[in-house]
Amino acid sequence: MHETTLMQNLIATVMEAVEKHNVTRVNRVVLSVGKLSNALPDALIFAFEALTQGGILQGAELEIEYLPVIARCRACGREYQADGFPIICPDCESKNFTIISGDEVYIKSIDIDCKKE
Amino acid sequence: MARLDIKQDLKALNNAIAAENREKFASHNIYVINVMGSPGAGKTTFLENILPELSKHIQVVMIEGDLATRNDALRIEKTGVTALQINTNGGCHLDAKMIENQIQKLNLNSIDLIIIENVGNLVCPASFDLGEDMRMVIVSVAEGEDKPIKYPIAFLEANMVVITKTDLLPYLDVDINVMKKYIADINPEAAVFETTKKDGVYKADEVVEYILEQVRKKKGK
């Protein structure tokens, strides 16, 4: 459900860029989604399509790239990719860690057509 | 066609407001707890029972999140504690802006502890920082011992887990030690407590002590 909130923020951010750059059409929005973000791709796409009806973003493709979860072991300091739960250091097997990345949701880029000057 | 790099974090707005809330709480030495759990986990019952004890020692205010009703706030007010109600009108989580709006109504100088009861949901609330010091997850034994591994993100970010309704264990096919092992697997640093109701008496003394200790630690700084 909070995917709708994320997509509202996405549309507001893209619309700022659209206004700033005289954009005539948005072809694609590339979104980076961390695997720990609790954001479901199907729900993101559904919300994006529903919220962009009738506007300049209608018909734009939402491309989702996944970001792995990177943790740093608090026992031995190693940084490692965590592929599931529980998260365990592959070197020292400690379960104490700090998440470095993997919970973010951000717009990476947009592909646009602009008005010719 | 051109490609425009944006690199804009979609949670940035919420995180920025959460940081402001956190600063405001810190400047008034207020400790803040964000309580999460499934519908029916026993969040409000737990709070109703610990609030009278906490209130003997410190000044507490509750912020209640609920989709549609004021039921929980009314229950809390019967304990004598002020409860502000947020209705999300179907929204699945509280966000930092909603908290900012509520704290404007409070005289922060006279408060030691704010407890925020999030919307009953173990998924979405975990993704929204409110500016709290502590994340508390409430889970009842009746939900099944595997709840922590089914909803790992909520448990991953919890500082404290309270396992409720342990008096039901004789009637359930649930092993509380397995539940605790799952919690420790995901988050070995979380402080884990149990509550129980026996002969009509709700027992949560250790939790109350632990919370008071955290509040005093922040005050002491």
mmCIF file of C-alpha atoms in Angstrom, chain B residues 65-208:
data_model
loop_
_atom_site.group_PDB
_atom_site.id
_atom_site.type_symbol
_atom_site.label_atom_id
_atom_site.label_comp_id
_atom_site.label_asym_id
_atom_site.label_seq_id
_atom_site.Cartn_x
_atom_site.Cartn_y
_atom_site.Cartn_z
ATOM 1 C CA GLY B 65 -2.601 5.680 14.707
ATOM 2 C CA ASP B 66 -5.706 3.995 13.374
ATOM 3 C CA LEU B 67 -7.380 3.689 9.998
ATOM 4 C CA ALA B 68 -10.831 4.827 10.953
ATOM 5 C CA THR B 69 -11.740 5.002 14.639
ATOM 6 C CA ARG B 70 -10.961 6.745 17.914
ATOM 7 C CA ASN B 71 -11.461 3.479 19.820
ATOM 8 C CA ASP B 72 -7.859 3.035 20.874
ATOM 9 C CA ALA B 73 -7.425 6.652 21.975
ATOM 10 C CA LEU B 74 -10.566 6.338 24.108
ATOM 11 C CA ARG B 75 -9.176 3.187 25.727
ATOM 12 C CA ILE B 76 -5.886 4.950 26.450
ATOM 13 C CA GLU B 77 -7.572 8.036 27.890
ATOM 14 C CA LYS B 78 -9.247 5.847 30.504
ATOM 15 C CA THR B 79 -5.769 5.293 31.959
ATOM 16 C CA GLY B 80 -5.497 9.056 32.509
ATOM 17 C CA VAL B 81 -2.863 9.515 29.791
ATOM 18 C CA THR B 82 -3.439 12.105 27.040
ATOM 19 C CA ALA B 83 -3.918 10.400 23.671
ATOM 20 C CA LEU B 84 -3.857 12.204 20.326
ATOM 21 C CA GLN B 85 -5.570 10.355 17.489
ATOM 22 C CA ILE B 86 -4.390 10.159 13.903
ATOM 23 C CA ASN B 87 -6.829 8.591 11.457
ATOM 24 C CA THR B 88 -5.060 7.547 8.280
ATOM 25 C CA ASN B 89 -8.356 6.925 6.422
ATOM 26 C CA GLY B 90 -7.188 3.624 5.046
ATOM 27 C CA GLY B 91 -3.486 4.501 4.927
ATOM 28 C CA CYS B 92 -1.375 1.562 6.053
ATOM 29 C CA HIS B 93 1.263 3.422 8.072
ATOM 30 C CA LEU B 94 2.078 6.627 9.922
ATOM 31 C CA ASP B 95 4.601 8.995 8.401
ATOM 32 C CA ALA B 96 6.831 11.702 9.844
ATOM 33 C CA LYS B 97 4.593 14.550 8.653
ATOM 34 C CA MET B 98 1.608 13.176 10.598
ATOM 35 C CA ILE B 99 3.739 13.129 13.742
ATOM 36 C CA GLU B 100 5.003 16.658 13.095
ATOM 37 C CA ASN B 101 1.389 17.859 12.883
ATOM 38 C CA GLN B 102 0.525 16.212 16.202
ATOM 39 C CA ILE B 103 3.505 17.440 18.205
ATOM 40 C CA GLN B 104 2.603 21.023 17.368
ATOM 41 C CA LYS B 105 -0.407 20.534 19.660
ATOM 42 C CA LEU B 106 1.747 19.539 22.629
ATOM 43 C CA ASN B 107 3.645 21.481 25.251
ATOM 44 C CA LEU B 108 6.889 19.572 24.781
ATOM 45 C CA ASN B 109 8.512 21.080 27.878
ATOM 46 C CA SER B 110 6.377 18.989 30.197
ATOM 47 C CA ILE B 111 6.773 15.599 28.455
ATOM 48 C CA ASP B 112 9.299 12.830 29.176
ATOM 49 C CA LEU B 113 8.034 10.105 26.868
ATOM 50 C CA ILE B 114 5.907 9.954 23.720
ATOM 51 C CA ILE B 115 4.629 6.554 22.672
ATOM 52 C CA ILE B 116 3.343 6.286 19.106
ATOM 53 C CA GLU B 117 1.081 3.323 18.381
ATOM 54 C CA ASN B 118 1.420 2.718 14.659
ATOM 55 C CA VAL B 119 -1.309 1.332 12.408
ATOM 56 C CA GLY B 120 -1.768 -2.421 12.910
ATOM 57 C CA ASN B 121 0.489 -3.748 10.139
ATOM 58 C CA LEU B 122 3.908 -5.385 10.223
ATOM 59 C CA VAL B 123 4.979 -4.398 6.714
ATOM 60 C CA CYS B 124 4.595 -0.740 5.767
ATOM 61 C CA PRO B 125 5.237 1.031 9.111
ATOM 62 C CA ALA B 126 8.744 -0.457 9.162
ATOM 63 C CA SER B 127 9.686 1.617 6.103
ATOM 64 C CA PHE B 128 8.800 5.013 7.584
ATOM 65 C CA ASP B 129 11.057 6.707 10.124
ATOM 66 C CA LEU B 130 9.032 8.958 12.432
ATOM 67 C CA GLY B 131 11.951 10.390 14.402
ATOM 68 C CA GLU B 132 11.734 7.836 17.202
ATOM 69 C CA ASP B 133 14.471 6.641 19.564
ATOM 70 C CA MET B 134 13.136 3.125 19.843
ATOM 71 C CA ARG B 135 11.251 0.795 17.568
ATOM 72 C CA MET B 136 9.191 -1.700 19.477
ATOM 73 C CA VAL B 137 7.561 -4.693 17.811
ATOM 74 C CA ILE B 138 4.674 -6.378 19.617
ATOM 75 C CA VAL B 139 3.978 -9.960 18.580
ATOM 76 C CA SER B 140 1.578 -12.385 20.245
ATOM 77 C CA VAL B 141 2.318 -16.087 20.602
ATOM 78 C CA ALA B 142 -1.064 -16.753 18.958
ATOM 79 C CA GLU B 143 0.286 -15.379 15.658
ATOM 80 C CA GLY B 144 2.627 -18.327 15.268
ATOM 81 C CA GLU B 145 6.274 -18.843 16.108
ATOM 82 C CA ASP B 146 7.462 -18.069 12.567
ATOM 83 C CA LYS B 147 6.170 -14.467 12.494
ATOM 84 C CA PRO B 148 9.700 -13.003 12.871
ATOM 85 C CA ILE B 149 11.012 -14.769 9.767
ATOM 86 C CA LYS B 150 7.873 -14.010 7.781
ATOM 87 C CA TYR B 151 8.179 -10.280 8.481
ATOM 88 C CA PRO B 152 11.942 -9.927 8.850
ATOM 89 C CA ILE B 153 12.247 -6.218 8.087
ATOM 90 C CA ALA B 154 10.093 -5.140 11.025
ATOM 91 C CA PHE B 155 12.162 -7.335 13.360
ATOM 92 C CA LEU B 156 15.456 -6.380 11.752
ATOM 93 C CA GLU B 157 14.968 -2.757 12.745
ATOM 94 C CA ALA B 158 13.395 -3.344 16.157
ATOM 95 C CA ASN B 159 15.275 -2.309 19.303
ATOM 96 C CA MET B 160 12.799 -4.122 21.467
ATOM 97 C CA VAL B 161 10.374 -7.008 20.931
ATOM 98 C CA VAL B 162 7.504 -7.760 23.301
ATOM 99 C CA ILE B 163 5.936 -11.206 23.055
ATOM 100 C CA THR B 164 2.367 -10.980 24.363
ATOM 101 C CA LYS B 165 -0.335 -13.439 25.418
ATOM 102 C CA THR B 166 2.125 -16.062 26.715
ATOM 103 C CA ASP B 167 -0.658 -17.313 29.026
ATOM 104 C CA LEU B 168 -2.197 -18.840 25.871
ATOM 105 C CA LEU B 169 0.806 -21.116 25.270
ATOM 106 C CA PRO B 170 -0.788 -24.223 26.876
ATOM 107 C CA TYR B 171 -3.544 -24.038 24.249
ATOM 108 C CA LEU B 172 -1.350 -23.429 21.214
ATOM 109 C CA ASP B 173 0.932 -25.534 19.087
ATOM 110 C CA VAL B 174 3.610 -22.854 19.372
ATOM 111 C CA ASP B 175 7.099 -23.069 20.868
ATOM 112 C CA ILE B 176 8.061 -19.674 22.283
ATOM 113 C CA ASN B 177 11.741 -20.655 22.287
ATOM 114 C CA VAL B 178 11.587 -21.190 18.534
ATOM 115 C CA MET B 179 10.031 -17.754 18.185
ATOM 116 C CA LYS B 180 12.827 -16.250 20.291
ATOM 117 C CA LYS B 181 15.458 -18.066 18.251
ATOM 118 C CA TYR B 182 14.001 -16.618 15.051
ATOM 119 C CA ILE B 183 14.100 -13.134 16.574
ATOM 120 C CA ALA B 184 17.718 -13.625 17.681
ATOM 121 C CA ASP B 185 18.664 -14.949 14.222
ATOM 122 C CA ILE B 186 17.366 -11.821 12.547
ATOM 123 C CA ASN B 187 18.296 -9.298 15.207
ATOM 124 C CA PRO B 188 20.488 -10.511 18.080
ATOM 125 C CA GLU B 189 20.640 -7.004 19.564
ATOM 126 C CA ALA B 190 16.901 -6.587 20.165
ATOM 127 C CA ALA B 191 15.835 -6.672 23.812
ATOM 128 C CA VAL B 192 13.116 -9.336 24.072
ATOM 129 C CA PHE B 193 10.403 -9.365 26.769
ATOM 130 C CA GLU B 194 7.299 -11.400 27.516
ATOM 131 C CA THR B 195 3.958 -10.320 28.910
ATOM 132 C CA THR B 196 1.298 -12.535 30.385
ATOM 133 C CA LYS B 197 -2.105 -12.265 31.999
ATOM 134 C CA LYS B 198 -2.699 -14.517 34.946
ATOM 135 C CA ASP B 199 -5.762 -14.521 37.225
ATOM 136 C CA GLY B 200 -6.863 -11.267 35.616
ATOM 137 C CA VAL B 201 -3.519 -9.557 36.281
ATOM 138 C CA TYR B 202 -1.406 -8.317 33.377
ATOM 139 C CA LYS B 203 2.320 -8.794 34.021
ATOM 140 C CA ALA B 204 4.763 -6.480 32.255
ATOM 141 C CA ASP B 205 7.004 -5.230 35.107
ATOM 142 C CA GLU B 206 10.306 -5.868 33.319
ATOM 143 C CA VAL B 207 9.198 -3.955 30.242
ATOM 144 C CA VAL B 208 8.187 -0.972 32.368
#
